[in-house]
Every structure is written in C-alpha cells, then in structure tokens.
Short mmCIF file of C-alpha atoms in Angstrom, two decimals:
data_model
loop_
_atom_site.label_atom_id
_atom_site.label_comp_id
_atom_site.label_asym_id
_atom_site.label_seq_id
_atom_site.Cartn_x
_atom_site.Cartn_y
_atom_site.Cartn_z
CA MET A 1 141.46 111.12 16.14
CA ALA A 2 140.28 114.87 16.18
CA TYR A 3 137.77 116.45 19.08
CA HIS A 4 135.82 119.44 18.72
CA SER A 5 133.96 121.25 21.71
CA PHE A 6 130.75 122.37 20.09
CA LEU A 7 128.81 123.09 23.48
CA LEU A 8 129.09 123.47 27.10
CA GLU A 9 125.83 121.11 27.07
CA PRO A 10 124.94 117.72 25.91
CA ILE A 11 124.80 117.37 22.53
CA SER A 12 121.41 115.45 22.39
CA CYS A 13 121.74 113.90 18.89
CA HIS A 14 123.64 114.72 15.42
CA ALA A 15 123.69 113.48 11.95
CA TRP A 16 126.20 114.05 8.91
CA ASN A 17 125.40 114.93 5.30
CA LYS A 18 126.39 112.75 2.78
CA ASP A 19 129.88 114.09 2.13
CA ARG A 20 130.64 114.81 5.84
CA THR A 21 131.25 118.68 5.45
CA GLN A 22 128.19 119.53 7.19
CA ILE A 23 126.89 118.28 10.81
CA ALA A 24 123.34 118.82 12.40
CA LEU A 25 122.83 118.73 16.18
CA CYS A 26 120.50 119.46 19.09
CA PRO A 27 122.37 121.68 21.30
CA ASN A 28 120.27 120.29 24.40
CA ASN A 29 117.14 122.79 23.42
CA HIS A 30 114.22 122.78 20.74
CA GLU A 31 116.53 123.57 17.96
CA VAL A 32 118.66 121.87 15.36
CA HIS A 33 121.98 123.54 14.53
CA ILE A 34 123.94 122.81 11.34
CA TYR A 35 127.60 123.40 11.22
CA ARG A 36 129.89 123.56 8.08
CA LYS A 37 133.40 122.64 8.28
CA ASP A 38 135.54 125.50 7.29
CA GLY A 39 139.36 124.09 7.07
CA ALA A 40 139.83 123.50 10.81
CA LYS A 41 136.91 125.44 12.26
CA TRP A 42 133.34 124.54 12.49
CA SER A 43 130.94 127.68 11.43
CA LYS A 44 127.29 127.49 12.45
CA ILE A 45 125.21 127.91 8.92
CA HIS A 46 121.74 127.06 9.77
CA GLU A 47 119.32 127.24 12.71
CA LEU A 48 116.27 124.94 12.40
CA LYS A 49 113.39 126.35 15.03
CA GLU A 50 110.35 124.60 14.56
CA HIS A 51 109.99 121.94 17.49
CA ASN A 52 108.08 122.89 20.63
CA GLY A 53 110.42 120.35 22.82
CA GLN A 54 113.85 119.05 22.85
CA VAL A 55 114.57 117.39 19.60
CA THR A 56 115.76 113.43 20.35
CA GLY A 57 116.57 112.21 16.91
CA ILE A 58 117.88 113.71 13.93
CA ASP A 59 118.76 111.90 10.59
CA TRP A 60 120.04 113.08 7.40
CA ALA A 61 119.28 111.30 3.90
CA PRO A 62 122.52 111.20 2.05
CA GLU A 63 120.76 111.17 -1.88
CA SER A 64 117.91 113.09 -1.31
CA ASN A 65 119.70 115.60 1.26
CA ARG A 66 116.79 115.94 3.41
CA LEU A 67 116.80 116.24 7.37
CA VAL A 68 114.05 114.44 9.25
CA THR A 69 113.84 115.25 13.20
CA CYS A 70 111.61 114.25 16.17
CA GLY A 71 111.11 115.64 19.38
CA THR A 72 109.51 115.42 22.87
CA ASP A 73 106.59 117.56 21.31
CA ARG A 74 105.59 114.57 19.76
CA ASN A 75 106.19 115.85 16.31
CA ALA A 76 108.45 114.94 13.22
CA TYR A 77 109.49 117.34 10.56
CA VAL A 78 110.85 116.66 7.15
CA TRP A 79 113.50 119.31 5.91
CA THR A 80 113.95 120.42 2.62
CA LEU A 81 116.56 122.47 1.58
CA LYS A 82 115.37 125.83 -0.68
CA GLY A 83 117.91 127.78 -1.85
CA ASN A 84 119.62 128.53 1.38
CA VAL A 85 116.84 128.00 3.78
CA TRP A 86 115.55 124.61 5.48
CA LYS A 87 112.12 124.58 5.21
CA PRO A 88 110.00 122.11 7.51
CA THR A 89 107.00 119.70 7.00
CA LEU A 90 105.06 118.56 9.87
CA VAL A 91 104.51 114.88 9.87
CA ILE A 92 101.70 113.58 12.03
CA LEU A 93 102.71 110.89 13.85
CA ARG A 94 99.52 110.13 15.80
CA ILE A 95 101.62 109.49 19.19
CA ASN A 96 100.66 110.74 22.64
CA ARG A 97 104.04 110.79 24.02
CA ALA A 98 107.50 112.02 23.01
CA ALA A 99 109.22 111.10 19.96
CA ARG A 100 112.91 109.43 20.79
CA CYS A 101 114.55 108.31 17.58
CA VAL A 102 114.27 108.62 14.02
CA LYS A 103 115.66 106.85 11.23
CA TRP A 104 115.54 107.25 7.38
CA SER A 105 115.06 103.82 5.57
CA PRO A 106 117.99 102.71 3.18
CA LYS A 107 116.14 104.13 0.11
CA GLU A 108 114.92 107.02 1.76
CA ASN A 109 111.14 106.62 1.02
CA LYS A 110 110.13 105.82 4.42
CA PHE A 111 111.25 106.88 8.00
CA ALA A 112 110.59 105.23 11.18
CA VAL A 113 110.15 106.80 14.51
CA GLY A 114 110.41 105.24 17.86
CA SER A 115 108.32 106.93 21.05
CA GLY A 116 107.11 106.82 24.47
CA SER A 117 103.77 105.75 23.03
CA ARG A 118 105.19 102.22 23.09
CA LEU A 119 104.92 102.06 19.24
CA ILE A 120 106.83 102.76 16.12
CA SER A 121 105.40 105.16 13.42
CA ILE A 122 106.32 103.92 9.75
CA CYS A 123 106.13 107.30 7.79
CA TYR A 124 105.85 107.53 4.17
CA PHE A 125 105.06 110.07 1.31
CA GLU A 126 101.54 109.99 -0.29
CA GLN A 127 101.56 111.28 -3.46
CA GLU A 128 98.25 111.94 -4.19
CA ASN A 129 97.45 114.00 -0.96
CA ASP A 130 101.19 115.49 -0.93
CA TRP A 131 101.66 114.44 2.61
CA TRP A 132 103.35 112.29 4.82
CA VAL A 133 101.31 109.49 6.33
CA CYS A 134 101.97 107.04 9.02
CA LYS A 135 101.32 103.45 9.92
CA HIS A 136 101.89 102.20 13.45
CA ILE A 137 103.73 98.86 14.76
CA LYS A 138 102.18 98.41 18.26
CA LYS A 139 102.18 94.69 19.46
CA PRO A 140 104.16 93.16 21.23
CA ILE A 141 105.87 96.40 22.56
CA ARG A 142 105.51 97.16 26.10
CA SER A 143 107.51 100.31 26.82
CA THR A 144 109.35 103.18 25.01
CA VAL A 145 111.29 103.00 21.95
CA LEU A 146 114.60 104.14 22.61
CA SER A 147 116.66 103.08 19.24
CA LEU A 148 115.96 101.68 15.56
CA ASP A 149 117.90 100.48 12.48
CA TRP A 150 116.91 99.51 9.20
CA HIS A 151 117.94 96.41 7.38
CA PRO A 152 119.58 97.03 3.84
CA ASN A 153 116.41 95.42 2.27
CA ASN A 154 114.32 98.95 3.32
CA VAL A 155 111.92 96.58 4.74
CA LEU A 156 113.02 95.10 7.89
CA LEU A 157 113.52 97.41 11.01
CA ALA A 158 115.24 96.48 14.38
CA THR A 159 113.88 98.38 17.32
CA GLY A 160 115.26 98.33 20.79
CA SER A 161 112.90 99.10 23.83
CA CYS A 162 112.75 100.04 27.59
CA ASP A 163 111.06 96.73 27.87
CA PHE A 164 114.30 95.15 27.79
CA LYS A 165 114.05 93.64 24.29
CA CYS A 166 115.30 93.77 20.94
CA ARG A 167 112.89 93.24 18.16
CA ILE A 168 112.99 92.86 14.66
CA PHE A 169 109.83 93.83 12.58
CA SER A 170 108.80 94.17 8.93
CA ALA A 171 107.64 97.67 7.67
CA TYR A 172 106.98 96.64 4.54
CA ILE A 173 104.75 99.36 2.96
CA LYS A 174 103.04 97.99 -0.19
CA GLU A 175 102.34 101.94 -1.53
CA VAL A 176 105.96 102.66 -1.88
CA GLU A 177 107.98 99.35 -2.77
CA GLU A 178 107.77 95.94 -4.09
CA ARG A 179 107.43 92.90 -1.79
CA PRO A 180 110.82 91.80 -0.43
CA SER A 181 112.67 88.49 -1.18
CA PRO A 182 113.30 86.14 1.37
CA THR A 183 116.07 87.14 4.13
CA PRO A 184 117.80 84.87 6.73
CA TRP A 185 115.23 86.74 9.17
CA GLY A 186 112.12 85.05 7.25
CA SER A 187 110.07 85.01 4.01
CA LYS A 188 106.74 86.23 5.10
CA MET A 189 107.00 90.06 6.04
CA PRO A 190 103.73 91.53 6.18
CA PHE A 191 103.65 94.95 7.77
CA GLY A 192 103.88 94.57 11.51
CA GLU A 193 105.29 90.99 11.51
CA LEU A 194 107.32 90.02 14.23
CA MET A 195 110.60 88.34 12.73
CA PHE A 196 112.68 88.23 16.01
CA GLU A 197 112.45 88.86 19.49
CA SER A 198 115.41 88.57 21.92
CA SER A 199 114.68 86.92 25.34
CA SER A 200 114.88 89.50 27.82
CA SER A 201 117.97 91.15 28.97
CA CYS A 202 117.88 93.05 32.35
CA GLY A 203 118.26 96.57 30.83
CA TRP A 204 116.71 99.15 28.58
CA VAL A 205 118.03 98.54 24.87
CA HIS A 206 119.74 101.94 24.51
CA SER A 207 121.15 101.49 20.84
CA ILE A 208 120.81 98.72 18.01
CA CYS A 209 122.69 97.96 14.78
CA PHE A 210 122.33 95.57 11.85
CA SER A 211 125.77 94.56 10.27
CA ALA A 212 126.07 95.83 6.69
CA SER A 213 124.73 92.49 5.13
CA GLY A 214 121.96 92.78 7.56
CA SER A 215 122.13 89.30 8.62
CA ARG A 216 123.18 90.15 12.31
CA VAL A 217 121.92 92.57 14.49
CA ALA A 218 123.71 93.76 17.71
CA TRP A 219 122.25 95.91 20.58
CA VAL A 220 123.53 97.23 24.04
CA SER A 221 121.33 97.35 27.24
CA HIS A 222 121.54 99.23 30.39
CA ASP A 223 122.49 95.96 32.35
CA SER A 224 126.00 96.92 30.84
CA THR A 225 125.64 94.12 28.20
CA LEU A 226 126.25 93.79 24.63
CA CYS A 227 124.32 91.28 22.50
CA LEU A 228 124.47 89.71 19.06
CA ALA A 229 121.97 87.70 17.15
CA ASP A 230 122.91 85.95 14.00
CA ALA A 231 120.48 85.25 11.29
CA GLY A 232 123.17 82.59 9.92
CA LYS A 233 122.97 80.65 13.15
CA LYS A 234 119.26 80.44 13.41
CA MET A 235 119.27 83.60 15.32
CA VAL A 236 121.16 82.43 18.27
CA VAL A 237 121.91 85.24 20.67
CA ALA A 238 125.61 85.70 21.60
CA SER A 239 125.91 87.94 24.65
CA LEU A 240 128.54 89.65 26.53
CA CYS A 241 128.48 90.93 30.13
CA THR A 242 130.81 93.71 30.19
CA GLU A 243 133.01 95.20 32.92
CA THR A 244 132.32 98.54 31.97
CA LEU A 245 129.30 100.99 32.96
CA PRO A 246 126.14 100.78 30.72
CA LEU A 247 127.07 101.51 26.69
CA LEU A 248 124.57 103.65 25.15
CA ALA A 249 125.83 103.29 21.48
CA VAL A 250 126.97 100.58 19.21
CA THR A 251 127.88 100.18 15.57
CA PHE A 252 129.37 97.68 13.39
CA ILE A 253 132.39 98.53 11.48
CA THR A 254 133.13 95.09 9.85
CA GLU A 255 130.77 92.06 9.72
CA ASN A 256 132.65 90.91 12.75
CA SER A 257 133.65 93.70 14.63
CA LEU A 258 131.79 96.47 16.65
CA VAL A 259 132.55 99.63 18.37
CA ALA A 260 130.47 100.49 21.25
CA ALA A 261 130.45 103.53 23.69
CA GLY A 262 128.81 104.80 26.74
CA HIS A 263 129.08 106.21 30.49
CA ASP A 264 132.78 105.20 30.41
CA CYS A 265 133.17 108.03 28.06
CA CYS A 266 135.15 106.09 25.71
CA PRO A 267 134.78 103.87 22.67
CA MET A 268 135.63 100.09 23.01
CA LEU A 269 136.18 97.55 20.35
CA PHE A 270 134.45 94.37 20.33
CA THR A 271 134.60 91.11 18.19
CA TYR A 272 132.19 88.38 17.29
CA GLU A 273 133.63 85.06 16.87
CA GLU A 274 131.10 83.40 14.68
CA SER A 275 132.19 79.80 14.95
CA GLN A 276 132.11 79.79 18.60
CA GLY A 277 129.31 82.29 19.02
CA THR A 278 131.29 84.46 21.22
CA LEU A 279 131.49 88.14 21.71
CA THR A 280 135.10 89.13 23.03
CA PHE A 281 136.03 92.92 24.64
CA GLY A 282 138.88 93.91 22.05
CA GLY A 283 140.04 97.15 24.49
CA LYS A 284 139.33 100.81 24.61
CA LEU A 285 140.22 102.91 21.69
CA ASP A 286 141.01 105.98 23.69
CA VAL A 287 144.57 106.72 24.15
CA PRO A 288 145.44 107.89 27.31
CA LYS A 289 146.68 111.24 28.02
CA GLN A 290 150.55 111.34 28.56
CA SER A 291 150.03 112.43 32.30
CA SER A 292 153.00 113.27 34.28
CA GLN A 293 152.92 110.65 37.11
CA ARG A 294 155.70 112.24 39.33
CA GLY A 295 155.43 110.99 42.90
CA LEU A 296 153.58 112.50 45.62
CA THR A 297 155.39 114.13 48.31
CA ALA A 298 154.24 112.85 51.62
CA ARG A 299 152.51 116.14 52.79
CA GLU A 300 150.74 115.95 49.44
CA ARG A 301 149.58 112.18 50.38
CA PHE A 302 148.65 113.28 53.70
CA GLN A 303 146.43 116.16 52.25
CA ASN A 304 144.69 113.99 49.76
CA LEU A 305 143.92 111.50 52.72
CA ASP A 306 142.36 114.44 54.68
CA LYS A 307 140.40 115.57 51.74
CA LYS A 308 139.42 112.52 50.05
CA ALA A 309 140.10 110.00 52.42
CA SER A 310 142.40 108.45 49.66
CA SER A 311 146.09 109.13 48.80
CA ASP A 312 145.29 107.71 45.18
CA THR A 313 144.81 110.58 42.63
CA ALA A 314 144.94 107.99 39.74
CA ASN A 315 141.01 108.78 39.15
CA ALA A 316 140.76 112.43 40.12
CA THR A 317 140.57 113.51 36.38
CA LEU A 318 139.37 111.73 33.39
CA ASP A 319 141.94 110.62 30.79
CA THR A 320 139.25 109.94 28.57
CA LEU A 321 138.91 112.64 25.20
CA HIS A 322 135.07 112.88 26.05
CA LYS A 323 134.73 114.17 29.56
CA ASN A 324 131.15 113.17 30.00
CA SER A 325 128.78 110.11 28.37
CA ILE A 326 129.20 109.25 24.89
CA SER A 327 125.63 109.09 23.73
CA GLN A 328 125.86 108.33 19.85
CA ILE A 329 128.25 106.87 17.57
CA SER A 330 128.01 107.55 13.48
CA VAL A 331 129.53 105.93 10.73
CA LEU A 332 131.62 108.35 8.70
CA THR A 333 133.64 106.48 5.98
CA GLY A 334 133.81 103.17 4.82
CA GLY A 335 130.25 101.79 5.86
CA LYS A 336 129.30 99.48 8.45
CA ASP A 337 131.18 96.70 6.48
CA LYS A 338 134.80 98.68 6.21
CA CYS A 339 134.64 101.38 8.55
CA SER A 340 137.64 103.39 8.42
CA GLN A 341 136.18 106.61 10.65
CA PHE A 342 133.19 107.19 12.97
CA CYS A 343 132.48 109.89 15.06
CA THR A 344 131.05 110.10 18.97
CA THR A 345 128.92 112.69 20.36
CA GLY A 346 128.49 113.10 24.08
CA MET A 347 127.09 114.72 26.99
CA ASP A 348 129.90 116.93 27.25
CA GLY A 349 128.84 118.75 24.15
CA GLY A 350 131.82 117.67 22.21
CA MET A 351 132.29 115.79 19.06
CA SER A 352 135.19 113.46 18.41
CA ILE A 353 136.39 111.74 14.97
CA TRP A 354 138.30 108.22 15.27
CA ASP A 355 140.23 106.58 12.99
CA VAL A 356 139.96 103.00 12.71
CA LYS A 357 143.22 101.17 12.00
CA ASP B 1 146.14 74.55 56.07
CA PRO B 2 145.47 73.42 52.63
CA HIS B 3 143.02 71.03 53.75
CA ARG B 4 140.92 73.84 55.36
CA THR B 5 141.19 76.17 52.47
CA GLY B 6 140.24 73.32 49.94
CA GLU B 7 137.19 72.99 52.16
CA ALA B 8 136.13 76.28 51.95
CA LEU B 9 136.31 76.43 48.51
CA ARG B 10 134.50 73.51 47.84
CA ALA B 11 131.81 74.62 50.17
CA PHE B 12 132.15 78.19 48.26
CA HIS B 13 131.59 76.50 44.91
CA THR B 14 128.68 74.28 46.04
CA ALA B 15 126.90 77.39 47.36
CA ILE B 16 127.12 79.06 43.96
CA ARG B 17 126.29 76.01 42.04
CA SER B 18 123.02 75.15 43.98
CA SER B 19 121.91 79.23 44.34
CA PRO B 20 118.24 78.75 43.75
CA GLY B 21 118.09 80.64 40.19
CA ASN B 22 114.49 81.14 39.37
CA THR B 23 112.70 80.63 42.56
CA ARG B 24 109.88 82.99 43.74
CA SER B 25 109.99 81.13 47.42
CA GLN B 26 111.34 83.98 49.83
CA ALA B 27 112.14 81.25 52.20
CA MET B 28 114.59 79.49 49.75
CA LYS B 29 116.07 82.50 49.10
CA GLU B 30 116.64 83.46 52.56
CA GLN B 31 118.19 80.03 53.20
CA ALA B 32 120.73 80.51 50.22
CA GLN B 33 121.56 83.66 51.51
CA GLY B 34 122.39 82.46 55.20
CA THR B 35 124.42 79.65 53.51
CA MET B 36 126.41 81.82 51.34
CA LEU B 37 127.20 84.45 54.03
CA LYS B 38 128.12 81.71 56.44
CA VAL B 39 130.85 80.28 53.49
CA LEU B 40 131.67 84.04 52.44
CA THR B 41 132.61 84.83 56.24
CA SER B 42 134.52 81.47 56.79
CA PHE B 43 137.30 82.43 54.43
CA LYS B 44 140.67 84.29 55.43
CA SER B 45 141.43 87.12 53.57
CA SER B 46 144.41 85.64 51.69
CA GLU B 47 142.13 82.94 50.44
CA ILE B 48 139.62 85.21 49.09
CA GLU B 49 141.42 86.16 45.46
CA GLN B 50 142.01 82.84 44.49
CA ALA B 51 138.04 81.76 45.12
CA VAL B 52 137.03 84.74 43.09
CA ASN B 53 139.52 83.55 40.24
CA SER B 54 138.02 80.41 40.09
CA LEU B 55 134.82 81.80 38.97
CA ASP B 56 133.55 82.26 35.55
CA ARG B 57 131.73 85.57 34.34
CA ASN B 58 128.41 84.25 35.66
CA GLY B 59 129.74 83.33 38.80
CA VAL B 60 131.17 86.61 39.67
CA ASP B 61 128.02 88.45 38.83
CA LEU B 62 126.17 85.84 41.18
CA LEU B 63 128.64 86.31 43.93
CA MET B 64 128.46 90.18 43.66
CA LYS B 65 124.66 89.75 44.17
CA TYR B 66 125.18 87.96 47.43
CA ILE B 67 127.76 90.20 48.44
CA TYR B 68 125.23 93.36 48.38
CA LYS B 69 122.72 91.18 49.65
CA GLY B 70 124.94 90.65 52.56
CA PHE B 71 125.49 93.89 52.95
CA GLU B 72 121.79 94.71 53.15
CA LYS B 73 121.55 92.44 56.01
CA PRO B 74 124.86 93.30 58.37
CA THR B 75 125.75 90.73 60.94
CA GLU B 76 128.21 91.39 63.77
CA ASN B 77 131.38 90.87 61.60
CA SER B 78 130.25 90.25 58.17
CA SER B 79 130.63 93.42 56.74
CA ALA B 80 134.38 93.45 57.00
CA ILE B 81 134.63 90.20 55.20
CA LEU B 82 132.20 91.26 52.81
CA LEU B 83 134.02 94.45 52.00
CA GLN B 84 137.11 92.21 51.02
CA TRP B 85 135.01 89.99 49.06
CA HIS B 86 133.62 93.02 47.24
CA GLU B 87 137.19 94.53 46.34
CA LYS B 88 138.51 90.99 44.87
CA ALA B 89 135.07 90.61 42.82
CA LEU B 90 135.16 94.12 41.68
CA ALA B 91 138.51 93.82 40.30
CA VAL B 92 137.43 90.77 38.11
CA GLY B 93 133.84 91.73 37.34
CA GLY B 94 134.55 95.79 36.84
CA LEU B 95 131.75 98.15 37.44
CA GLY B 96 129.64 96.06 35.23
CA SER B 97 129.21 93.25 37.67
CA ILE B 98 127.83 95.92 40.15
CA VAL B 99 125.32 97.57 37.22
CA ARG B 100 123.98 94.07 37.01
CA VAL B 101 123.37 93.70 40.75
CA LEU B 102 121.15 96.88 40.33
CA THR B 103 119.59 96.04 37.03
CA ALA B 104 118.49 92.42 38.10
CA ARG B 105 115.23 91.58 38.04
CA LYS B 106 115.71 88.29 39.44
CA THR B 107 117.31 88.90 42.97
CA VAL B 108 119.16 86.39 44.77
#
C-alpha cells in the first residue's frame, strides 16, 4: 500500500483517468487539479477553474477521456482535452440547490447528477442543437441525493439519499439508446420508473454501489449500517449493524465482497453470503504501525492521569494510514468483480492505494 | 447466588423482549423505561457482562438505547450502574451501537 499526502485540507472528491497515470481532485475549493504520476512523485499539470462553488463530484470517462464535474454552484461542466488545455462546456442542470454527486454512464453517452434539489438530472448530448440537455427524476425522492451508481446496462441508476433510502430508477433515454432488455430488477424500464426502493434505514445513504454484474446493490448509511439488496433473491435486503463509526464510501471488489471506509479512517472488508443472505465484517485492511509499546514509568502514568484523566495512551494517536475520515473509494485495477487495487481519499488530504490480496 | 442471578437474567430478557417497538404512546414508553431501569439497577456488577453477552446484535442496540434513556433521567444511584452497563455494552456493540442511539428515528 502506498500513501501520498496531496494537501493539508480535505480532498473533496477525485477521479482517475483510464490508465491510472493521472488523478483529478478537488482540493476543497472551487477548482479541480489534475496530477500526473512521474515515477514516485506526483506533479500538478492542470488547474481547472470554472466553478463558482466547491466541486462536489468529479468523474473521468475512461474511453472518451472527458471529465464531468459538479459543484455547489448548481452547475455541471463537461471538460474535453483540446491539445494541452481542458475546455469546459456548461451543462444546465435546472436545479436550485447544490449538486452533490456525478457519474458517467458505462457507455459515456449520459451522466447523472444528484443534488440538494431532491432530484436527479440525467444529462445527454443533443446532436441537433450541439448542447447537453437534461431530464429530471423527481418522484419519490424526498431529500438530497448523496450518491449514485450506474448499472452495467447503462439504463438503471442506483441512488442514495438523505431521506434514508436507496432506490434504483430507470434513466432510459430513448434519444441515445435502444430499449434495454429485462434485468433481475424488472423488465419495464420507462424513464423515471422506480425499480426498487429500500425500507427506511435510519441514516443518510452516503454511498451506493452496484456489483459488477448489476444484480446486487450495496449501500452504507449514517446509522453505521451496511446493506445489500440481491435481485437474484427477489430483492431481499441483507443488513449489517456495524460496530464502527458511520461508513462514507463502499465498493464491491468481487461479486461477494465489499470494501467500505468512513469515519474510522481505514478501509474494511465485508463479505456477502448468498445462501444465508447475510453480511459479515471481514476485518480492517489497515496494517497497524509497529509502535514501540514500551512500558510507562509511574511518573508518566501519573502525568497522563493528571492531564487526560486516563493512564491509557493507546488512543492518543491514530494508527491508521489516513489521519482523518475516508470520504471516497475508487477501484483502480480489476474492476468490481476482480479488484486487485483500490484507492481511498480523505479529509486528511491524503490519497492511498491499497492492494487486495 | 445462582438462583437470584438466574432471575435477574430472566427479567432482563423479558424486558428486552417486551420492549414496545413501534408505539407512539408516551405512557407505554415510560412504563417500559421504568421497568428496564429497575431490571438494570438490580444487577450486581459482576453479572452484567454475562447478561450483555447473551444478547444478539439487535438486543445490544436496544440495550444501548435504554442505557442512554436512563442517563437522560438519572435517579439516586442509577448513573453508576448504568455506566457499568454502558462499558460492557460498548465492548460488544462498538461505537456503532451508540451511533444508532443517536440516529434512531423510533426512540425507546
């Protein structure tokens, strides 16, 4: 595992290019900075300045190499590399609150933006007018949309919201694609159709992820739970009340295992047992530092007792690689079915790459 | 005295099992809180760990909710024993069980 400290402030969001030589991130302001890997170093090669508010989401389309960004200024931009300059194209989202998350669809002919306007903007390019237009999915979302993930069929979209629910909608756009074939989530998929809705957990749904096949969806909520809905088992939901602080990001790394991370500052493994329909905690992936555990002298114990009302110094410093909450996880190699490497960024301004063994 | 311990444990499980899950009735909730507090304070310190270990995940979460409810309305000697219950419940339920006390939409 490798850790690089980019900033002293939180990394708001990040995205990787196709060959993982460049990373685009928001350094907790209105800009997007792109860094390129130069041997063991990271060099900043671009600064994208167009947003008037914090950039809350970035996604990098691997095939077309276009970036899409969204921000609290209620806008989204599609960026295209022309020569050595990234040129932005404004996309009118028709929202009156901050945009919170953005994702390209697998075929890169659409992208979805979740916002505080309690709706999702599905954006696609209209050839005749040479601009991006959007359609809204509103019902029955009751609060901010915090997270999005596309199904591999380019039509279904999973969303997590502050109204405590995970939902799967159809984002079928007849202008850009053929009618989709039936999936385990259903066969009729007109635009905006609600294919699945979870019963209320008690926490904002911070992150949501389809498995590689698309027949499972997992999400993490602010009540320290991890849930998984299995379309192959009539959409039954398995849930796990974790012993940890709330998780903020989750991804599948195989069809049966997930990595999630959050306010405990370290990635954790979870496995789904299909026959039992259960989720179990598989351990923390952070290797604790080899701290020298020398004994405390009586004087030191007394000093600790005086200063901190405790003579136990075990929790004085974080043993984890990240020194603050991890807010995003991305799969680097192997895809969501055979992930061999993933990346985490966090509020400590650091980025870490993890190997899956 | 194993007989007394057994009784306390049984009363504990009964109180956990009969907790009114979905009620809006404040009176019912308060009655359950009172019962639970009586049961929790009747335990000896040495018996607490066994009682906590006999619960499943949902039971630990429910216990944690009652512990915090007990903290809200302290009586003469309740805090001391509740803190001991808290320590044992935390060891099993982790910080997650406390988070779920804070995020619960249906309170006990």
